[in-house]
Every structure is written in C-alpha cells, then in structure tokens.
PDB file of C-alpha atoms in Angstrom:
ATOM      1  CA  GLN A   1       2.182  14.542  -1.125  1.00 54.00           C
ATOM      2  CA  GLN A   2       1.761  11.059   0.282  1.00 65.00           C
ATOM      3  CA  GLN A   3      -1.650  10.387  -1.208  1.00 90.00           C
ATOM      4  CA  VAL A   4      -2.630   7.742  -3.707  1.00 95.00           C
ATOM      5  CA  LYS A   5      -5.942   8.475  -5.436  1.00 96.00           C
ATOM      6  CA  GLN A   6      -7.969   5.508  -6.675  1.00 96.00           C
ATOM      7  CA  SER A   7     -11.030   5.363  -8.908  1.00 96.00           C
ATOM      8  CA  PRO A   8     -13.729   4.271  -9.324  1.00 96.00           C
ATOM      9  CA  GLN A   9     -15.032   3.525  -5.844  1.00 95.00           C
ATOM     10  CA  SER A  10     -17.156   0.684  -7.225  1.00 96.00           C
ATOM     11  CA  LEU A  11     -17.343  -1.166 -10.515  1.00 97.00           C
ATOM     12  CA  ILE A  12     -19.806  -3.612 -12.015  1.00 98.00           C
ATOM     13  CA  VAL A  13     -18.643  -5.701 -14.980  1.00 98.00           C
ATOM     14  CA  GLN A  14     -20.250  -8.534 -16.881  1.00 97.00           C
ATOM     15  CA  LYS A  15     -18.551 -11.911 -16.949  1.00 97.00           C
ATOM     16  CA  GLY A  16     -15.952 -11.975 -19.690  1.00 97.00           C
ATOM     17  CA  GLY A  17     -15.562  -8.208 -19.733  1.00 97.00           C
ATOM     18  CA  ILE A  18     -12.547  -6.060 -18.906  1.00 97.00           C
ATOM     19  CA  SER A  19     -12.282  -4.418 -15.482  1.00 98.00           C
ATOM     20  CA  ILE A  20     -10.144  -1.296 -15.254  1.00 98.00           C
ATOM     21  CA  ILE A  21      -9.157   0.435 -12.020  1.00 98.00           C
ATOM     22  CA  ASN A  22      -7.073   3.591 -12.000  1.00 98.00           C
ATOM     23  CA  CYS A  23      -4.682   5.172  -9.521  1.00 98.00           C
ATOM     24  CA  ALA A  24      -2.742   8.423  -9.483  1.00 97.00           C
ATOM     25  CA  TYR A  25       0.020   9.742  -7.268  1.00 96.00           C
ATOM     26  CA  GLU A  26       1.978  12.946  -6.775  1.00 92.00           C
ATOM     27  CA  ASN A  27       5.178  11.964  -5.009  1.00 90.00           C
ATOM     28  CA  THR A  28       7.932  10.986  -7.443  1.00 88.00           C
ATOM     29  CA  ALA A  29       9.857   9.336  -4.589  1.00 89.00           C
ATOM     30  CA  PHE A  30       7.555   6.305  -4.719  1.00 90.00           C
ATOM     31  CA  ASP A  31       9.496   3.313  -6.056  1.00 87.00           C
ATOM     32  CA  TYR A  32       7.117   0.359  -5.887  1.00 89.00           C
ATOM     33  CA  PHE A  33       3.448   0.051  -6.836  1.00 93.00           C
ATOM     34  CA  PRO A  34       1.558  -3.081  -5.780  1.00 93.00           C
ATOM     35  CA  TRP A  35      -2.079  -4.022  -6.147  1.00 96.00           C
ATOM     36  CA  TYR A  36      -3.818  -5.938  -3.385  1.00 96.00           C
ATOM     37  CA  GLN A  37      -6.991  -8.022  -3.601  1.00 97.00           C
ATOM     38  CA  GLN A  38      -9.275  -8.426  -0.611  1.00 97.00           C
ATOM     39  CA  PHE A  39     -12.195 -10.834  -0.258  1.00 96.00           C
ATOM     40  CA  PRO A  40     -14.876 -10.216   2.396  1.00 92.00           C
ATOM     41  CA  GLY A  41     -13.695 -11.185   5.863  1.00 91.00           C
ATOM     42  CA  LYS A  42     -10.104 -11.670   4.742  1.00 93.00           C
ATOM     43  CA  GLY A  43      -6.937  -9.626   4.812  1.00 95.00           C
ATOM     44  CA  PRO A  44      -5.590  -8.040   1.610  1.00 95.00           C
ATOM     45  CA  ALA A  45      -3.289 -10.232  -0.457  1.00 94.00           C
ATOM     46  CA  LEU A  46      -0.718  -9.155  -3.026  1.00 93.00           C
ATOM     47  CA  LEU A  47      -2.043  -9.567  -6.569  1.00 95.00           C
ATOM     48  CA  ILE A  48       0.598  -7.998  -8.787  1.00 94.00           C
ATOM     49  CA  ALA A  49       3.210  -5.244  -8.495  1.00 92.00           C
ATOM     50  CA  ILE A  50       5.325  -3.023 -10.721  1.00 92.00           C
ATOM     51  CA  ARG A  51       8.386  -0.789 -10.479  1.00 89.00           C
ATOM     52  CA  PRO A  52       8.441   2.655 -12.136  1.00 88.00           C
ATOM     53  CA  ASP A  53      11.099   1.642 -14.666  1.00 89.00           C
ATOM     54  CA  VAL A  54       8.630  -0.750 -16.323  1.00 90.00           C
ATOM     55  CA  SER A  55       5.597   0.379 -18.342  1.00 94.00           C
ATOM     56  CA  GLU A  56       3.599  -2.829 -18.155  1.00 95.00           C
ATOM     57  CA  LYS A  57       3.508  -6.070 -16.232  1.00 95.00           C
ATOM     58  CA  LYS A  58       1.248  -8.996 -16.983  1.00 96.00           C
ATOM     59  CA  GLU A  59       0.446 -12.023 -14.860  1.00 95.00           C
ATOM     60  CA  GLY A  60      -2.263 -14.204 -16.329  1.00 96.00           C
ATOM     61  CA  ARG A  61      -5.450 -12.159 -16.729  1.00 97.00           C
ATOM     62  CA  PHE A  62      -4.072  -9.290 -14.624  1.00 97.00           C
ATOM     63  CA  THR A  63      -2.038  -6.445 -16.133  1.00 97.00           C
ATOM     64  CA  ILE A  64      -0.600  -3.283 -14.601  1.00 96.00           C
ATOM     65  CA  SER A  65      -0.062  -0.362 -16.946  1.00 96.00           C
ATOM     66  CA  PHE A  66       2.280   2.313 -15.620  1.00 96.00           C
ATOM     67  CA  ASN A  67       2.651   5.856 -16.969  1.00 95.00           C
ATOM     68  CA  LYS A  68       5.542   7.484 -15.164  1.00 93.00           C
ATOM     69  CA  SER A  69       5.220  10.900 -16.824  1.00 94.00           C
ATOM     70  CA  ALA A  70       1.524  11.128 -15.950  1.00 95.00           C
ATOM     71  CA  LYS A  71       2.088   9.600 -12.500  1.00 95.00           C
ATOM     72  CA  GLN A  72      -0.710   7.143 -13.077  1.00 96.00           C
ATOM     73  CA  PHE A  73      -1.047   3.383 -13.029  1.00 97.00           C
ATOM     74  CA  SER A  74      -3.934   1.066 -13.639  1.00 98.00           C
ATOM     75  CA  LEU A  75      -5.032  -2.517 -13.143  1.00 98.00           C
ATOM     76  CA  HIS A  76      -6.694  -4.332 -16.027  1.00 98.00           C
ATOM     77  CA  ILE A  77      -8.514  -7.609 -15.431  1.00 98.00           C
ATOM     78  CA  MET A  78      -9.166  -9.396 -18.704  1.00 98.00           C
ATOM     79  CA  ASP A  79     -11.990 -11.927 -19.092  1.00 98.00           C
ATOM     80  CA  SER A  80     -13.357 -10.940 -15.674  1.00 98.00           C
ATOM     81  CA  GLN A  81     -14.916 -13.797 -13.694  1.00 97.00           C
ATOM     82  CA  PRO A  82     -17.410 -13.832 -10.781  1.00 97.00           C
ATOM     83  CA  GLY A  83     -14.548 -15.145  -8.626  1.00 97.00           C
ATOM     84  CA  ASP A  84     -12.732 -11.845  -9.229  1.00 98.00           C
ATOM     85  CA  SER A  85     -15.429 -10.040  -7.237  1.00 98.00           C
ATOM     86  CA  ALA A  86     -13.477  -8.412  -4.417  1.00 97.00           C
ATOM     87  CA  THR A  87     -12.109  -5.081  -3.262  1.00 97.00           C
ATOM     88  CA  TYR A  88      -8.927  -3.974  -4.979  1.00 98.00           C
ATOM     89  CA  PHE A  89      -6.405  -1.571  -3.488  1.00 96.00           C
ATOM     90  CA  CYS A  90      -3.578   0.152  -5.254  1.00 97.00           C
ATOM     91  CA  ALA A  91      -0.625   1.180  -3.130  1.00 95.00           C
ATOM     92  CA  ALA A  92       2.716   2.909  -3.303  1.00 93.00           C
ATOM     93  CA  ARG A  93       5.910   2.685  -1.308  1.00 89.00           C
ATOM     94  CA  MET A  94       8.282   5.520  -0.563  1.00 83.00           C
ATOM     95  CA  ALA A  95      11.845   4.661  -1.520  1.00 79.00           C
ATOM     96  CA  GLY A  96      13.793   3.491   1.526  1.00 75.00           C
ATOM     97  CA  GLN A  97      10.702   2.812   3.623  1.00 76.00           C
ATOM     98  CA  GLY A  98       8.768  -0.362   4.304  1.00 75.00           C
ATOM     99  CA  ASN A  99       5.171   0.722   4.742  1.00 81.00           C
ATOM    100  CA  LEU A 100       2.717   1.091   1.887  1.00 88.00           C
ATOM    101  CA  ILE A 101       0.336   3.993   1.263  1.00 91.00           C
ATOM    102  CA  PHE A 102      -2.974   2.637   0.054  1.00 93.00           C
ATOM    103  CA  GLY A 103      -5.696   4.009  -2.166  1.00 95.00           C
ATOM    104  CA  LYS A 104      -9.250   3.949  -0.838  1.00 94.00           C
ATOM    105  CA  GLY A 105     -10.173   0.792  -2.700  1.00 95.00           C
ATOM    106  CA  THR A 106     -12.477  -0.285  -5.522  1.00 97.00           C
ATOM    107  CA  LYS A 107     -15.243  -2.785  -4.950  1.00 96.00           C
ATOM    108  CA  LEU A 108     -15.531  -4.929  -8.077  1.00 98.00           C
ATOM    109  CA  SER A 109     -18.622  -7.008  -8.791  1.00 98.00           C
ATOM    110  CA  VAL A 110     -18.529  -9.348 -11.782  1.00 97.00           C
ATOM    111  CA  LYS A 111     -22.036 -10.401 -12.839  1.00 96.00           C
ATOM    112  CA  PRO A 112     -22.583 -13.888 -14.322  1.00 93.00           C
TER     113      PRO A 112
ATOM    114  CA  ASN B   1       3.320 -22.175   8.169  1.00 67.00           C
ATOM    115  CA  ALA B   2       0.597 -19.983   9.699  1.00 79.00           C
ATOM    116  CA  GLY B   3       1.788 -16.609   8.292  1.00 93.00           C
ATOM    117  CA  VAL B   4       0.357 -13.674  10.273  1.00 96.00           C
ATOM    118  CA  THR B   5      -2.039 -14.586  13.075  1.00 96.00           C
ATOM    119  CA  GLN B   6      -4.297 -12.018  14.753  1.00 97.00           C
ATOM    120  CA  THR B   7      -6.427 -12.408  17.858  1.00 96.00           C
ATOM    121  CA  PRO B   8      -9.190 -11.800  18.681  1.00 97.00           C
ATOM    122  CA  LYS B   9     -11.213 -11.842  15.447  1.00 96.00           C
ATOM    123  CA  PHE B  10     -14.059  -9.874  16.990  1.00 96.00           C
ATOM    124  CA  ARG B  11     -14.364  -7.748  20.105  1.00 96.00           C
ATOM    125  CA  ILE B  12     -16.894  -5.320  21.532  1.00 96.00           C
ATOM    126  CA  LEU B  13     -15.591  -2.735  23.984  1.00 96.00           C
ATOM    127  CA  LYS B  14     -17.250  -0.116  26.095  1.00 96.00           C
ATOM    128  CA  ILE B  15     -16.021   3.475  25.925  1.00 97.00           C
ATOM    129  CA  GLY B  16     -12.994   3.915  28.172  1.00 96.00           C
ATOM    130  CA  GLN B  17     -12.046   0.244  28.306  1.00 96.00           C
ATOM    131  CA  SER B  18      -8.604  -0.966  27.310  1.00 95.00           C
ATOM    132  CA  MET B  19      -7.521  -3.952  25.286  1.00 95.00           C
ATOM    133  CA  THR B  20      -4.657  -5.425  23.305  1.00 97.00           C
ATOM    134  CA  LEU B  21      -4.851  -6.825  19.800  1.00 97.00           C
ATOM    135  CA  GLN B  22      -2.346  -9.600  19.367  1.00 98.00           C
ATOM    136  CA  CYS B  23      -0.278 -10.233  16.236  1.00 98.00           C
ATOM    137  CA  THR B  24       2.221 -13.016  15.638  1.00 97.00           C
ATOM    138  CA  GLN B  25       4.139 -13.939  12.499  1.00 96.00           C
ATOM    139  CA  ASP B  26       6.195 -17.052  11.867  1.00 95.00           C
ATOM    140  CA  MET B  27       8.009 -15.963   8.705  1.00 91.00           C
ATOM    141  CA  ASN B  28      10.966 -14.299  10.473  1.00 90.00           C
ATOM    142  CA  HIS B  29      10.022 -10.979   8.889  1.00 90.00           C
ATOM    143  CA  ASN B  30      11.803  -7.989  10.314  1.00 89.00           C
ATOM    144  CA  TYR B  31       9.139  -5.413   9.442  1.00 91.00           C
ATOM    145  CA  MET B  32       5.702  -5.428  11.026  1.00 94.00           C
ATOM    146  CA  TYR B  33       2.769  -3.024  10.671  1.00 95.00           C
ATOM    147  CA  TRP B  34      -0.651  -2.200  12.053  1.00 97.00           C
ATOM    148  CA  TYR B  35      -3.263  -0.751   9.705  1.00 97.00           C
ATOM    149  CA  ARG B  36      -6.880   0.155  10.293  1.00 97.00           C
ATOM    150  CA  GLN B  37      -9.521  -0.174   7.605  1.00 96.00           C
ATOM    151  CA  ASP B  38     -12.658   1.924   7.591  1.00 93.00           C
ATOM    152  CA  PRO B  39     -15.362   1.654   4.899  1.00 86.00           C
ATOM    153  CA  GLY B  40     -14.424   3.608   1.783  1.00 83.00           C
ATOM    154  CA  MET B  41     -11.224   4.903   3.381  1.00 86.00           C
ATOM    155  CA  GLY B  42      -8.666   2.263   2.448  1.00 89.00           C
ATOM    156  CA  LEU B  43      -6.009   1.182   4.909  1.00 94.00           C
ATOM    157  CA  LYS B  44      -4.265   3.685   7.127  1.00 94.00           C
ATOM    158  CA  LEU B  45      -1.001   2.955   8.928  1.00 94.00           C
ATOM    159  CA  ILE B  46      -1.153   3.206  12.716  1.00 96.00           C
ATOM    160  CA  TYR B  47       2.320   2.042  13.800  1.00 96.00           C
ATOM    161  CA  TYR B  48       5.141   0.054  12.324  1.00 94.00           C
ATOM    162  CA  SER B  49       8.311  -1.644  13.477  1.00 94.00           C
ATOM    163  CA  VAL B  50      11.538  -2.295  11.606  1.00 89.00           C
ATOM    164  CA  GLY B  51      12.785  -4.839  14.133  1.00 90.00           C
ATOM    165  CA  ALA B  52      12.645  -5.949  17.739  1.00 93.00           C
ATOM    166  CA  GLY B  53      12.836  -2.958  20.067  1.00 94.00           C
ATOM    167  CA  ILE B  54      12.155  -0.386  17.338  1.00 94.00           C
ATOM    168  CA  THR B  55       8.742   1.145  16.650  1.00 96.00           C
ATOM    169  CA  ASP B  56       7.541   4.289  14.925  1.00 94.00           C
ATOM    170  CA  LYS B  57       4.308   6.160  14.353  1.00 95.00           C
ATOM    171  CA  GLY B  58       2.339   5.942  11.157  1.00 93.00           C
ATOM    172  CA  GLU B  59      -0.380   8.196   9.806  1.00 91.00           C
ATOM    173  CA  VAL B  60      -2.978   7.690  12.586  1.00 95.00           C
ATOM    174  CA  PRO B  61      -1.203   6.757  15.876  1.00 96.00           C
ATOM    175  CA  ASN B  62      -3.306   8.721  18.372  1.00 95.00           C
ATOM    176  CA  GLY B  63      -5.041   6.507  20.928  1.00 95.00           C
ATOM    177  CA  TYR B  64      -2.798   3.519  20.281  1.00 97.00           C
ATOM    178  CA  ASN B  65       0.473   2.100  21.553  1.00 97.00           C
ATOM    179  CA  VAL B  66       2.699  -0.722  20.376  1.00 97.00           C
ATOM    180  CA  SER B  67       5.695  -2.695  21.523  1.00 96.00           C
ATOM    181  CA  ARG B  68       8.058  -5.110  19.763  1.00 97.00           C
ATOM    182  CA  SER B  69       9.954  -7.228  22.235  1.00 96.00           C
ATOM    183  CA  THR B  70      10.475 -10.142  19.830  1.00 96.00           C
ATOM    184  CA  THR B  71      10.706 -10.584  16.060  1.00 95.00           C
ATOM    185  CA  GLU B  72       7.505 -12.591  16.054  1.00 96.00           C
ATOM    186  CA  ASP B  73       5.102 -10.455  18.097  1.00 97.00           C
ATOM    187  CA  PHE B  74       3.732  -6.953  17.578  1.00 98.00           C
ATOM    188  CA  PRO B  75       0.770  -6.218  19.888  1.00 98.00           C
ATOM    189  CA  LEU B  76      -1.403  -3.106  19.489  1.00 98.00           C
ATOM    190  CA  ARG B  77      -2.736  -1.535  22.685  1.00 97.00           C
ATOM    191  CA  LEU B  78      -5.843   0.638  22.953  1.00 95.00           C
ATOM    192  CA  GLU B  79      -5.742   2.422  26.308  1.00 88.00           C
ATOM    193  CA  LEU B  80      -9.053   4.324  26.457  1.00 93.00           C
ATOM    194  CA  ALA B  81     -11.366   3.036  23.777  1.00 94.00           C
ATOM    195  CA  ALA B  82     -13.425   5.609  21.882  1.00 96.00           C
ATOM    196  CA  PRO B  83     -16.199   5.122  19.284  1.00 95.00           C
ATOM    197  CA  SER B  84     -13.800   6.556  16.650  1.00 95.00           C
ATOM    198  CA  GLN B  85     -11.673   3.451  17.114  1.00 96.00           C
ATOM    199  CA  THR B  86     -14.428   1.216  15.805  1.00 97.00           C
ATOM    200  CA  SER B  87     -12.724  -0.345  12.799  1.00 97.00           C
ATOM    201  CA  VAL B  88     -11.162  -3.453  11.327  1.00 97.00           C
ATOM    202  CA  TYR B  89      -7.514  -3.750  12.293  1.00 98.00           C
ATOM    203  CA  PHE B  90      -4.960  -5.551  10.174  1.00 97.00           C
ATOM    204  CA  CYS B  91      -1.501  -6.619  11.163  1.00 97.00           C
ATOM    205  CA  ALA B  92       1.032  -7.215   8.402  1.00 95.00           C
ATOM    206  CA  SER B  93       4.657  -8.180   8.079  1.00 94.00           C
ATOM    207  CA  SER B  94       7.316  -7.997   5.383  1.00 90.00           C
ATOM    208  CA  TYR B  95      10.834  -9.226   4.893  1.00 80.00           C
ATOM    209  CA  SER B  96      12.609  -6.217   3.507  1.00 67.00           C
ATOM    210  CA  SER B  97      11.910  -2.582   2.792  1.00 55.00           C
ATOM    211  CA  THR B  98      15.062  -1.641   0.948  1.00 56.00           C
ATOM    212  CA  GLU B  99      15.077  -4.110  -1.919  1.00 57.00           C
ATOM    213  CA  THR B 100      13.071  -2.642  -4.738  1.00 52.00           C
ATOM    214  CA  GLY B 101      10.096  -4.797  -5.510  1.00 50.00           C
ATOM    215  CA  ALA B 102      10.715  -7.142  -2.590  1.00 56.00           C
ATOM    216  CA  ASN B 103       8.373  -5.504  -0.120  1.00 66.00           C
ATOM    217  CA  VAL B 104       5.527  -7.992  -0.094  1.00 80.00           C
ATOM    218  CA  LEU B 105       3.273  -7.286   2.861  1.00 89.00           C
ATOM    219  CA  THR B 106       1.588 -10.378   4.232  1.00 92.00           C
ATOM    220  CA  PHE B 107      -1.609  -9.507   6.085  1.00 95.00           C
ATOM    221  CA  GLY B 108      -3.453 -11.261   8.857  1.00 96.00           C
ATOM    222  CA  ALA B 109      -7.177 -11.967   8.633  1.00 95.00           C
ATOM    223  CA  GLY B 110      -8.105  -8.895  10.665  1.00 96.00           C
ATOM    224  CA  SER B 111      -9.658  -8.040  14.017  1.00 97.00           C
ATOM    225  CA  ARG B 112     -13.052  -6.336  13.991  1.00 96.00           C
ATOM    226  CA  LEU B 113     -13.404  -3.971  16.945  1.00 96.00           C
ATOM    227  CA  THR B 114     -16.592  -2.183  17.961  1.00 96.00           C
ATOM    228  CA  VAL B 115     -16.582   0.478  20.682  1.00 96.00           C
ATOM    229  CA  LEU B 116     -19.987   1.287  22.166  1.00 94.00           C
TER     230      LEU B 116
END
C-alpha cells in the first residue's frame, strides 16, 4: 500500500495551545517521513523530518513523534501561534526512490 | 539563488487547447518532479525525472507529457486540456534520493490552471 492517511482534515487551536496532526501508513518499506508546511499561494516547504529508527525529533516548537510498531507518526506544534496557520502535509518516501507520497493535508487555524 | 521557478503563475485554457508549464531550477539538483494539488486531496505525483534524458510516470500521468533535456529544466506538457486538469501544479527538485534523510524537495510557487 502506497497510501499515507492524515487526520484531521482541519484543526482550530487557540493561541498558545498544542496542535496535533496524525498520519498513518501501511508500507514498511518507507524510510523517510517529512512534514511540509504550505501557506496560501505558496509551494510547500519542508518543516521537519524523521527517519524510522528515531522515535522523536524536536526542532523548536515542532516535534515529530514516530511509532514504528503502530506505523503512525504525528506532528506536535507547541505554543501554537497565528503565524502557524497554514496547511500541513505529512509524507513518506519509499526506500531507494526520490518522490514523496503525501497525505491529504490538514488546514490549521490558530485563533488569537 | 532563485530555487525552483515556475511559469506561468496563472492560466486559463479552453477545452482541447495545449500548453506547457515551465519549470527551472538553479540548484543543480538531479531529481525533478511534477505534482498536482487539488482541494482536500493532497499532492499527487504526475511525472518525475532522475536526471537529464530520464523521465518516468508517477501516480497520475494520463493527459500529460514531460521532457528533461537539461539538468535545469523540466517542462510539463498538456496536449488536449480537459476540465479534470483544472488544478494547481507544483514543480519540485531534490538533490538525492538514495541518502536516507537527505531527500529535501524544494517546491516552486505553483501554477494555477483552469480549463473551461
């Protein structure tokens, strides 16, 4: 299975709150799991990424949690800010290939 | 350093017309990709290229063609435009696919195409 399932489709969080976006996959041949952030009218940009041999990666307010046995990974945004309002995509890469398989995206709105 | 440049940004086509979306990157990346983005559907791979002269189909190639004559350029051709091709198209490039964790796709700003 090549699919990456992402939820929720949309998310509203108050300023200062924690935003959590979840993704699940079936194919154990995936070897790289990035998250992309997209602002309206712009192309997606890499936010943070993780390999399956690591359970957690943190960069500033953004953390990826990875559960290899459950084949799930999630993005946590701590102290969410209005400037974080964007669409977030999880993705996965098949080992030995270059292209990414994307989830359907989560539109995050952070209310002041 | 411009990154990935796409033209045009917007285009309206009539059914049956043809056009080419241009994509140029100045990062000397060997891999290039075309994705389409439809509301609520994420990004779907149309075609990709691992180097000059080499292209391959992605998940949704029907109705499109590509060529890669140089490292820098990867144009996407629509031969007979159909309303189903109304979408936002993104070109991307990356340096390496085989190094674990090194596959950072750099995207262009997108080309919004409407077929009426």
